[in-house]
Amino acid sequence: MRKLFFLFILSQCFLLSGFYFQRGNQNVEYDNPALYPQVLLTFLGVQYPSENKAVTEHVLNNYSKSHPNILVSYEWIPLRTYPCILKKRIRSNSLDDVFMLSLDSRYQLPEGVLADLSSLPTLAAYRQQVLAQMRKGDTIPYVTTSLGAFGLFCNLNMLERNRLKVPQTLDEFLAACAAFHRIGITPLAVTRECLRALLIARAYEPVVFGDANAFFHSLNTDEAFLRRTLLRGFLFLALLRDKEYFDVDDLVLIRENMPGMFFSAGEQPFMIGGSWFSPVLGKAQSAFRFSVFPLPVTSQGAVTVLGLDTPLSVSSRSEHVPQAVQLVEGLTSPENILIFNDGQGGFSPLKNAPLPADKAVHPLWKSMDAGRGIFHSDIRLRYNLWHRLDSGIELILSGASAEEATESVIQALRDAQQGKEGKQS
């Protein structure tokens, strides 16, 4: 029965992924047959599990109706291969007119490749903390249509049966995990990406409860400070591993980012996951109640780990920059952002945005709205730490110490910096 339920959850992941139907990548064109288009815009995007093809078609079709002289041709690439494909197009000077900017590419793009989007009128509706994450000097080289958020999925039925409340602090979280572990239940479902989010939430505590600017300045300039920060996060992961609060053997076998099988079947009390998991579980009509809360990994309270999930850029080398910017303006309008995010687990980047349609993620959204959000790839960092954490996490899963994991990430950052300097020389 458990396997059948998990297969249903998996099928919903594929249905919500939407941008391709077993036929692989493809270019999809929208045009008005009554008027042959005069301008062709190409659009390259990342195929995220939470996005929905019907929503994107709706938005692009509305744009096409308003601009019948423009044809928009788009291509969606799986996340694992997207950075490589984007880099190749950058090197070959064949960037699409509009494209999603991968996090890794943000640190490698030559100057002048991205058009400045700071004149977009739709930016007036954005949250200030989101605008800060998109600003580079006096320019805005990309704008996002959604925020992804990592939180703690809680099986409310299991908590009630065991007379436990939703944990709000680190001590409460560890106590709840210990209570379930004592009765033979592995309390926590995680994936590798979710371990990254846990580490960031634990290590970046000063971003929410201290001086964020001073914190990032020290990360950028003081390797000893960086080492202490990483060690705090890896010590937390090593503690969860050593206490057997998550199943290392299962995690080693899991490569895809999907809801945990045992949590989905109602057999685990907690799961660390992205907000985009919520509609998958909701659609499955699980036999238990769940909600998504901020991560209770600090002594001062719970925090939400955020990411700019769909950052859009315009190539400055495009032959149709004004039309491409106009398309981005349409995609970032409040009504289209609402359509794009509602019910799909994405959070609106706009101020005064209504609560998401998915009630299960309301506690997580309220944490972000209250200013308790940490961007895992904060613009103030001079390097891509988020993806460099992988080497350390693999060591944690193999049984290595937190110190060994920390040094692995430090070395990965050094190697990346040396590679960047080598290309520039």
Coordinates of N, CA, C and O in Angstrom, one line a residue, residues 48-206:
Y48 N 11.2 23.5 -13.7 CA 11.1 23.3 -12.2 C 9.9 22.4 -11.9 O 8.9 22.5 -12.6
P49 N 10.0 21.5 -10.9 CA 8.9 20.6 -10.6 C 7.6 21.3 -10.2 O 6.6 20.7 -10.4
S50 N 7.7 22.5 -9.7 CA 6.4 23.1 -9.2 C 5.7 23.9 -10.3 O 4.6 24.4 -10.1
E51 N 6.3 24.1 -11.4 CA 5.7 25.0 -12.4 C 4.6 24.2 -13.2 O 4.6 23.0 -13.3
N52 N 3.7 24.9 -13.8 CA 2.6 24.3 -14.5 C 2.5 24.8 -15.9 O 2.5 26.0 -16.1
K53 N 2.5 23.9 -16.8 CA 2.5 24.2 -18.2 C 1.2 25.1 -18.6 O 1.3 26.0 -19.4
A54 N 0.1 24.7 -18.1 CA -1.1 25.4 -18.4 C -1.1 26.9 -18.0 O -1.6 27.8 -18.7
V55 N -0.4 27.1 -16.8 CA -0.3 28.5 -16.3 C 0.6 29.3 -17.3 O 0.2 30.5 -17.7
T56 N 1.7 28.7 -17.7 CA 2.6 29.5 -18.6 C 1.9 29.7 -19.9 O 2.1 30.8 -20.5
E57 N 1.2 28.7 -20.4 CA 0.5 28.9 -21.7 C -0.5 30.0 -21.6 O -0.6 30.9 -22.5
H58 N -1.2 30.1 -20.5 CA -2.2 31.1 -20.2 C -1.5 32.5 -20.3 O -2.0 33.4 -20.9
V59 N -0.4 32.7 -19.6 CA 0.3 33.9 -19.5 C 0.8 34.3 -20.9 O 0.6 35.5 -21.3
L60 N 1.4 33.4 -21.6 CA 2.0 33.7 -22.9 C 0.9 34.0 -23.9 O 1.1 34.8 -24.8
N61 N -0.2 33.2 -23.8 CA -1.3 33.5 -24.8 C -1.9 34.8 -24.6 O -2.3 35.5 -25.6
N62 N -2.0 35.2 -23.3 CA -2.5 36.6 -23.1 C -1.6 37.6 -23.7 O -2.1 38.6 -24.2
Y63 N -0.3 37.4 -23.5 CA 0.7 38.3 -24.1 C 0.6 38.4 -25.6 O 0.6 39.5 -26.2
S64 N 0.4 37.2 -26.2 CA 0.3 37.1 -27.7 C -1.0 37.8 -28.2 O -0.9 38.5 -29.3
K65 N -2.0 37.7 -27.4 CA -3.3 38.4 -27.8 C -3.1 39.9 -27.8 O -3.6 40.6 -28.7
S66 N -2.3 40.4 -26.9 CA -2.1 41.9 -26.8 C -1.0 42.3 -27.8 O -0.9 43.5 -28.1
H67 N -0.2 41.4 -28.2 CA 0.9 41.8 -29.1 C 0.9 40.8 -30.3 O 1.8 39.9 -30.4
P68 N 0.0 40.8 -31.2 CA -0.2 39.9 -32.3 C 1.0 39.9 -33.3 O 1.1 39.0 -34.1
N69 N 1.8 40.9 -33.2 CA 2.9 40.9 -34.2 C 4.2 40.3 -33.7 O 5.2 40.2 -34.3
I70 N 4.0 39.6 -32.4 CA 5.2 39.0 -31.8 C 5.0 37.5 -31.6 O 3.9 37.1 -31.1
L71 N 5.9 36.7 -32.0 CA 5.9 35.3 -31.8 C 6.9 35.0 -30.6 O 8.0 35.4 -30.7
V72 N 6.4 34.3 -29.6 CA 7.3 33.8 -28.5 C 7.5 32.3 -28.6 O 6.6 31.6 -28.6
S73 N 8.8 32.0 -28.8 CA 9.2 30.6 -28.9 C 10.0 30.2 -27.6 O 11.0 30.9 -27.3
Y74 N 9.5 29.2 -26.9 CA 10.2 28.9 -25.6 C 10.7 27.5 -25.5 O 10.1 26.6 -26.2
E75 N 11.7 27.3 -24.8 CA 12.3 26.0 -24.6 C 12.6 25.8 -23.1 O 13.2 26.7 -22.4
W76 N 12.2 24.6 -22.6 CA 12.4 24.3 -21.2 C 13.5 23.2 -21.0 O 13.4 22.2 -21.7
I77 N 14.5 23.5 -20.2 CA 15.6 22.5 -20.0 C 15.6 22.0 -18.5 O 15.4 22.8 -17.6
P78 N 15.8 20.7 -18.3 CA 15.9 20.2 -16.9 C 16.9 21.0 -16.1 O 18.0 21.3 -16.7
L79 N 16.7 21.1 -14.8 CA 17.6 21.9 -14.0 C 19.0 21.4 -14.0 O 20.0 22.2 -14.0
R80 N 19.1 20.1 -14.0 CA 20.5 19.5 -13.9 C 21.4 19.8 -15.1 O 22.6 19.9 -14.9
T81 N 20.8 20.1 -16.2 CA 21.6 20.4 -17.4 C 21.5 21.9 -17.8 O 22.3 22.3 -18.7
Y82 N 20.6 22.6 -17.2 CA 20.4 24.0 -17.6 C 21.7 24.9 -17.5 O 22.0 25.6 -18.4
P83 N 22.4 24.8 -16.3 CA 23.6 25.7 -16.2 C 24.6 25.5 -17.3 O 25.2 26.4 -17.9
C84 N 24.8 24.2 -17.7 CA 25.8 23.9 -18.8 C 25.3 24.4 -20.1 O 26.1 25.0 -20.9
I85 N 24.0 24.3 -20.4 CA 23.5 24.8 -21.7 C 23.6 26.3 -21.7 O 24.0 26.9 -22.8
L86 N 23.2 26.9 -20.6 CA 23.3 28.4 -20.6 C 24.7 28.9 -20.8 O 25.0 29.9 -21.5
K87 N 25.7 28.2 -20.1 CA 27.1 28.7 -20.3 C 27.5 28.5 -21.7 O 28.3 29.4 -22.2
K88 N 27.1 27.4 -22.4 CA 27.5 27.3 -23.8 C 27.0 28.4 -24.7 O 27.6 28.9 -25.6
R89 N 25.7 28.8 -24.4 CA 25.1 29.8 -25.2 C 25.7 31.2 -24.9 O 25.8 32.0 -25.8
I90 N 26.2 31.4 -23.7 CA 26.9 32.6 -23.4 C 28.2 32.7 -24.1 O 28.6 33.7 -24.7
R91 N 29.0 31.5 -24.1 CA 30.3 31.5 -24.7 C 30.2 31.7 -26.2 O 31.0 32.3 -26.9
S92 N 29.1 31.1 -26.8 CA 29.0 31.1 -28.3 C 28.2 32.3 -28.8 O 27.9 32.4 -29.9
N93 N 27.9 33.3 -27.8 CA 27.2 34.5 -28.2 C 25.8 34.2 -28.8 O 25.4 34.8 -29.8
S94 N 25.2 33.2 -28.3 CA 23.9 32.8 -28.9 C 22.8 32.7 -27.8 O 21.9 31.8 -27.8
L95 N 22.8 33.7 -26.8 CA 21.8 33.7 -25.8 C 20.5 34.0 -26.4 O 20.3 34.7 -27.3
D96 N 19.5 33.4 -25.7 CA 18.1 33.7 -26.1 C 17.7 35.1 -25.7 O 18.4 35.8 -24.9
D97 N 16.7 35.7 -26.3 CA 16.3 37.0 -26.0 C 15.9 37.2 -24.5 O 16.3 38.2 -23.8
V98 N 15.1 36.2 -24.0 CA 14.8 36.2 -22.6 C 15.1 34.8 -22.0 O 14.9 33.8 -22.7
F99 N 15.7 34.8 -20.8 CA 16.1 33.5 -20.3 C 16.1 33.6 -18.7 O 16.2 34.7 -18.2
M100 N 16.0 32.4 -18.1 CA 16.1 32.3 -16.7 C 17.6 32.2 -16.3 O 18.4 31.5 -17.0
L101 N 18.0 33.0 -15.4 CA 19.4 33.1 -15.0 C 19.7 32.0 -13.9 O 19.1 32.1 -12.8
S102 N 20.6 31.0 -14.2 CA 20.9 30.1 -13.1 C 21.8 30.7 -12.1 O 22.6 31.7 -12.4
L103 N 21.8 30.2 -10.9 CA 22.5 30.8 -9.8 C 24.0 30.8 -10.1 O 24.7 31.8 -9.8
D104 N 24.5 29.7 -10.6 CA 25.9 29.6 -10.9 C 26.4 30.6 -11.9 O 27.4 31.2 -11.8
S105 N 25.5 30.8 -12.9 CA 25.9 31.8 -14.0 C 25.9 33.2 -13.5 O 26.6 34.0 -14.1
R106 N 25.2 33.5 -12.4 CA 25.2 34.9 -11.9 C 26.6 35.3 -11.5 O 26.9 36.5 -11.6
Y107 N 27.5 34.4 -11.1 CA 28.8 34.7 -10.7 C 29.8 34.7 -11.8 O 31.0 35.0 -11.7
Q108 N 29.4 34.2 -13.0 CA 30.3 34.0 -14.1 C 30.0 34.8 -15.4 O 30.8 34.8 -16.3
L109 N 28.9 35.5 -15.4 CA 28.6 36.3 -16.6 C 29.5 37.5 -16.8 O 29.8 38.2 -15.8
P110 N 30.0 37.6 -18.0 CA 30.8 38.8 -18.3 C 30.0 40.1 -18.2 O 28.7 40.1 -18.3
E111 N 30.6 41.2 -17.9 CA 29.9 42.5 -17.8 C 29.3 42.8 -19.1 O 29.8 42.6 -20.2
G112 N 28.1 43.4 -19.0 CA 27.4 43.9 -20.2 C 26.6 42.9 -20.9 O 25.9 43.3 -22.0
V113 N 26.5 41.7 -20.4 CA 25.7 40.6 -21.1 C 24.2 40.8 -20.9 O 23.4 40.5 -21.8
L114 N 23.8 41.3 -19.7 CA 22.4 41.4 -19.3 C 22.0 42.8 -19.5 O 22.6 43.8 -19.1
A115 N 20.8 43.0 -20.0 CA 20.2 44.3 -20.2 C 19.7 44.8 -18.8 O 19.3 44.0 -17.9
D116 N 19.7 46.1 -18.6 CA 19.2 46.7 -17.3 C 17.7 46.7 -17.3 O 17.1 47.3 -18.2
L117 N 17.1 46.1 -16.3 CA 15.6 46.1 -16.2 C 15.1 47.0 -15.1 O 13.9 46.9 -14.8
S118 N 15.9 47.9 -14.7 CA 15.5 48.8 -13.6 C 14.4 49.8 -13.9 O 13.8 50.3 -13.0
S119 N 14.1 49.9 -15.2 CA 13.0 50.8 -15.6 C 11.7 50.2 -15.7 O 10.7 50.8 -16.0
L120 N 11.6 48.9 -15.4 CA 10.3 48.2 -15.5 C 9.3 48.8 -14.5 O 9.6 48.9 -13.3
P121 N 8.2 49.2 -14.9 CA 7.2 49.8 -14.0 C 6.7 48.8 -13.0 O 6.3 49.2 -11.9
T122 N 6.7 47.5 -13.3 CA 6.2 46.5 -12.4 C 7.1 46.4 -11.1 O 6.6 45.8 -10.1
L123 N 8.3 46.9 -11.1 CA 9.2 46.7 -10.0 C 8.7 47.5 -8.8 O 9.1 47.2 -7.6
A124 N 7.8 48.5 -9.0 CA 7.3 49.3 -7.9 C 6.5 48.5 -6.9 O 6.3 48.8 -5.8
A125 N 6.0 47.3 -7.4 CA 5.2 46.5 -6.5 C 6.0 45.4 -5.8 O 5.4 44.7 -5.0
Y126 N 7.3 45.3 -6.0 CA 8.1 44.3 -5.4 C 8.5 44.6 -3.9 O 8.6 45.8 -3.6
R127 N 8.6 43.6 -3.1 CA 9.1 43.8 -1.8 C 10.5 44.3 -1.8 O 11.3 44.0 -2.7
Q128 N 10.9 45.2 -0.8 CA 12.2 45.8 -0.8 C 13.3 44.8 -0.7 O 14.3 44.9 -1.3
Q129 N 13.1 43.7 0.2 CA 14.1 42.7 0.4 C 14.3 41.9 -0.9 O 15.4 41.4 -1.1
V130 N 13.3 41.8 -1.7 CA 13.5 41.1 -3.0 C 14.2 41.9 -4.0 O 15.1 41.5 -4.7
L131 N 13.8 43.2 -4.1 CA 14.5 44.2 -4.9 C 16.0 44.2 -4.6 O 16.9 44.3 -5.5
A132 N 16.3 44.2 -3.3 CA 17.7 44.2 -2.9 C 18.5 43.0 -3.4 O 19.7 43.1 -3.8
Q133 N 17.8 41.8 -3.5 CA 18.4 40.6 -4.1 C 18.6 40.6 -5.6 O 19.4 39.8 -6.1
M134 N 17.9 41.6 -6.3 CA 18.0 41.6 -7.7 C 18.9 42.8 -8.2 O 19.1 42.9 -9.4
R135 N 19.3 43.6 -7.3 CA 20.0 44.9 -7.7 C 21.5 44.6 -7.7 O 22.1 44.0 -6.8
K136 N 22.2 45.1 -8.7 CA 23.6 45.1 -8.8 C 24.1 46.5 -9.1 O 24.0 47.0 -10.3
G137 N 24.6 47.2 -8.1 CA 25.0 48.6 -8.3 C 23.7 49.4 -8.6 O 22.7 49.4 -7.8
D138 N 23.7 50.1 -9.7 CA 22.6 50.9 -10.1 C 21.7 50.2 -11.0 O 20.7 50.8 -11.5
T139 N 21.9 49.0 -11.3 CA 21.1 48.2 -12.3 C 20.4 47.1 -11.7 O 20.7 46.6 -10.6
I140 N 19.4 46.6 -12.4 CA 18.7 45.4 -12.0 C 18.8 44.4 -13.2 O 18.1 44.6 -14.2
P141 N 19.7 43.4 -13.2 CA 19.9 42.6 -14.4 C 18.9 41.4 -14.5 O 18.9 40.7 -15.5
Y142 N 18.1 41.2 -13.4 CA 17.2 40.1 -13.5 C 16.0 40.4 -12.5 O 16.2 41.1 -11.5
V143 N 14.9 39.8 -12.8 CA 13.7 40.0 -12.0 C 13.1 38.6 -11.8 O 13.0 37.8 -12.8
T144 N 12.6 38.3 -10.7 CA 12.0 37.0 -10.4 C 10.5 37.1 -10.4 O 9.9 38.1 -10.0
T145 N 9.8 36.0 -10.8 CA 8.4 35.9 -10.8 C 7.9 35.1 -9.6 O 6.7 35.1 -9.3
S146 N 8.8 34.5 -8.9 CA 8.4 33.7 -7.7 C 9.5 33.5 -6.8 O 10.7 33.6 -7.1
L147 N 9.2 33.2 -5.5 CA 10.1 32.8 -4.5 C 9.8 31.4 -4.1 O 8.7 31.0 -3.9
G148 N 10.9 30.6 -4.0 CA 10.8 29.3 -3.4 C 11.1 29.4 -1.9 O 12.0 30.2 -1.5
A149 N 10.5 28.6 -1.1 CA 10.7 28.6 0.4 C 10.9 27.2 0.9 O 10.0 26.3 0.6
F150 N 11.9 27.0 1.7 CA 12.1 25.7 2.4 C 11.5 25.9 3.9 O 11.7 26.9 4.5
G151 N 10.8 24.8 4.3 CA 10.2 24.8 5.6 C 10.1 23.4 6.2 O 10.5 22.4 5.6
L152 N 9.4 23.4 7.3 CA 9.2 22.1 8.0 C 7.8 21.7 7.8 O 6.8 22.3 8.3
F153 N 7.6 20.6 7.1 CA 6.3 20.0 6.9 C 6.0 19.1 8.2 O 6.8 18.3 8.6
C154 N 4.9 19.4 8.8 CA 4.5 18.7 10.0 C 3.2 17.8 9.8 O 2.2 18.4 9.3
N155 N 3.3 16.6 10.2 CA 2.1 15.7 10.2 C 1.4 16.0 11.5 O 1.8 15.6 12.6
L156 N 0.3 16.8 11.4 CA -0.4 17.3 12.6 C -1.0 16.2 13.4 O -1.1 16.3 14.6
N157 N -1.5 15.2 12.7 CA -2.1 14.1 13.4 C -1.1 13.4 14.3 O -1.5 13.0 15.5
M158 N 0.1 13.1 13.8 CA 1.1 12.4 14.6 C 1.5 13.3 15.8 O 1.7 12.8 16.9
L159 N 1.6 14.6 15.6 CA 1.9 15.4 16.7 C 0.9 15.4 17.8 O 1.2 15.3 19.0
E160 N -0.4 15.5 17.4 CA -1.5 15.5 18.3 C -1.6 14.2 19.1 O -1.8 14.1 20.3
R161 N -1.4 13.0 18.4 CA -1.5 11.7 19.0 C -0.4 11.6 20.1 O -0.6 10.9 21.1
N162 N 0.7 12.2 19.9 CA 1.9 12.1 20.8 C 1.9 13.3 21.8 O 2.9 13.5 22.5
R163 N 0.9 14.1 21.7 CA 0.8 15.3 22.6 C 2.0 16.2 22.5 O 2.5 16.7 23.5
L164 N 2.4 16.5 21.3 CA 3.5 17.4 21.0 C 3.0 18.6 20.2 O 2.0 18.4 19.4
K165 N 3.6 19.7 20.3 CA 3.2 20.9 19.6 C 4.2 21.1 18.4 O 5.3 20.5 18.5
V166 N 3.8 21.9 17.5 CA 4.8 22.3 16.4 C 6.0 23.0 17.0 O 5.8 24.0 17.7
P167 N 7.2 22.5 16.8 CA 8.4 23.1 17.3 C 8.6 24.5 16.8 O 8.5 24.7 15.6
Q168 N 9.0 25.4 17.6 CA 9.3 26.8 17.2 C 10.8 27.2 17.4 O 11.2 28.1 16.8
T169 N 11.5 26.4 18.2 CA 12.9 26.7 18.4 C 13.7 25.4 18.2 O 13.2 24.3 18.1
L170 N 15.1 25.6 18.2 CA 15.9 24.4 18.1 C 15.7 23.4 19.2 O 15.6 22.2 18.9
D171 N 15.7 23.8 20.4 CA 15.5 22.9 21.5 C 14.2 22.1 21.4 O 14.1 20.9 21.6
E172 N 13.1 22.8 21.0 CA 11.8 22.2 20.9 C 11.9 21.1 19.7 O 11.3 20.1 19.8
F173 N 12.5 21.5 18.6 CA 12.7 20.6 17.5 C 13.4 19.3 17.9 O 13.0 18.2 17.6
L174 N 14.6 19.5 18.5 CA 15.4 18.3 18.9 C 14.6 17.5 19.9 O 14.7 16.2 19.9
A175 N 13.9 18.1 20.8 CA 13.1 17.3 21.8 C 12.0 16.5 21.1 O 11.7 15.4 21.5
A176 N 11.3 17.1 20.1 CA 10.3 16.4 19.4 C 10.9 15.2 18.6 O 10.3 14.1 18.6
C177 N 12.0 15.4 18.0 CA 12.7 14.4 17.3 C 13.1 13.2 18.2 O 12.9 12.0 17.9
A178 N 13.6 13.6 19.4 CA 14.0 12.6 20.4 C 12.8 11.8 20.8 O 12.8 10.5 21.0
A179 N 11.6 12.4 21.0 CA 10.4 11.7 21.5 C 10.0 10.7 20.5 O 9.6 9.6 20.9
F180 N 10.0 11.0 19.2 CA 9.6 10.0 18.2 C 10.6 8.9 18.0 O 10.3 7.8 17.8
H181 N 11.9 9.3 18.2 CA 12.9 8.3 18.0 C 12.9 7.2 19.1 O 13.1 6.1 18.9
R182 N 12.4 7.7 20.3 CA 12.3 6.7 21.4 C 11.3 5.7 21.2 O 11.3 4.6 21.8
I183 N 10.3 6.0 20.4 CA 9.2 5.0 20.1 C 9.4 4.3 18.8 O 8.5 3.7 18.2
G184 N 10.6 4.4 18.3 CA 11.0 3.6 17.1 C 10.7 4.3 15.7 O 10.6 3.6 14.7
I185 N 10.4 5.6 15.7 CA 10.1 6.3 14.5 C 11.2 7.2 14.1 O 11.7 8.0 14.9
T186 N 11.7 7.1 12.9 CA 12.7 8.0 12.4 C 11.9 9.3 12.0 O 11.1 9.3 11.2
P187 N 12.2 10.4 12.8 CA 11.3 11.5 12.7 C 11.4 12.4 11.5 O 10.4 13.1 11.1
L188 N 12.5 12.4 10.7 CA 12.7 13.4 9.7 C 13.0 12.9 8.4 O 13.8 12.0 8.2
A189 N 12.3 13.4 7.4 CA 12.5 13.1 6.0 C 13.2 14.2 5.3 O 12.8 15.4 5.5
V190 N 14.3 13.9 4.6 CA 15.1 15.0 4.0 C 15.6 14.6 2.6 O 15.6 13.4 2.3
T191 N 16.0 15.5 1.8 CA 16.8 15.3 0.6 C 18.1 16.0 0.7 O 18.3 16.8 1.7
R192 N 19.0 15.9 -0.2 CA 20.2 16.6 -0.2 C 20.0 18.1 -0.2 O 20.7 18.8 0.5
E193 N 19.2 18.5 -1.1 CA 18.9 20.0 -1.2 C 18.3 20.5 0.1 O 18.6 21.6 0.5
C194 N 17.5 19.7 0.8 CA 16.9 20.1 2.0 C 17.9 20.2 3.1 O 17.8 21.0 4.0
L195 N 18.9 19.3 3.1 CA 20.0 19.4 4.0 C 20.8 20.7 3.8 O 21.3 21.3 4.8
R196 N 21.0 21.1 2.6 CA 21.6 22.4 2.3 C 20.8 23.6 3.0 O 21.3 24.4 3.6
A197 N 19.4 23.5 2.9 CA 18.6 24.5 3.5 C 18.7 24.5 5.0 O 18.7 25.6 5.6
L198 N 18.7 23.3 5.6 CA 18.9 23.2 7.0 C 20.2 23.9 7.5 O 20.3 24.6 8.5
L199 N 21.3 23.5 6.8 CA 22.6 24.1 7.1 C 22.6 25.6 7.0 O 23.1 26.3 7.9
I200 N 22.0 26.2 5.9 CA 21.9 27.6 5.8 C 21.1 28.2 6.9 O 21.5 29.3 7.5
A201 N 20.0 27.7 7.2 CA 19.1 28.2 8.3 C 19.9 28.3 9.6 O 19.7 29.2 10.4
R202 N 20.6 27.2 9.9 CA 21.4 27.1 11.2 C 22.6 28.1 11.1 O 22.8 28.8 12.1
A203 N 23.3 28.1 10.0 CA 24.6 28.8 10.0 C 24.3 30.3 9.8 O 25.1 31.2 10.3
Y204 N 23.2 30.7 9.2 CA 23.0 32.1 8.9 C 22.1 32.8 9.9 O 21.5 33.8 9.6
E205 N 22.0 32.3 11.1 CA 21.2 32.9 12.1 C 21.3 34.4 12.2 O 20.3 35.1 12.4
P206 N 22.6 35.0 12.2 CA 22.7 36.4 12.3 C 22.0 37.2 11.2 O 21.8 38.4 11.4

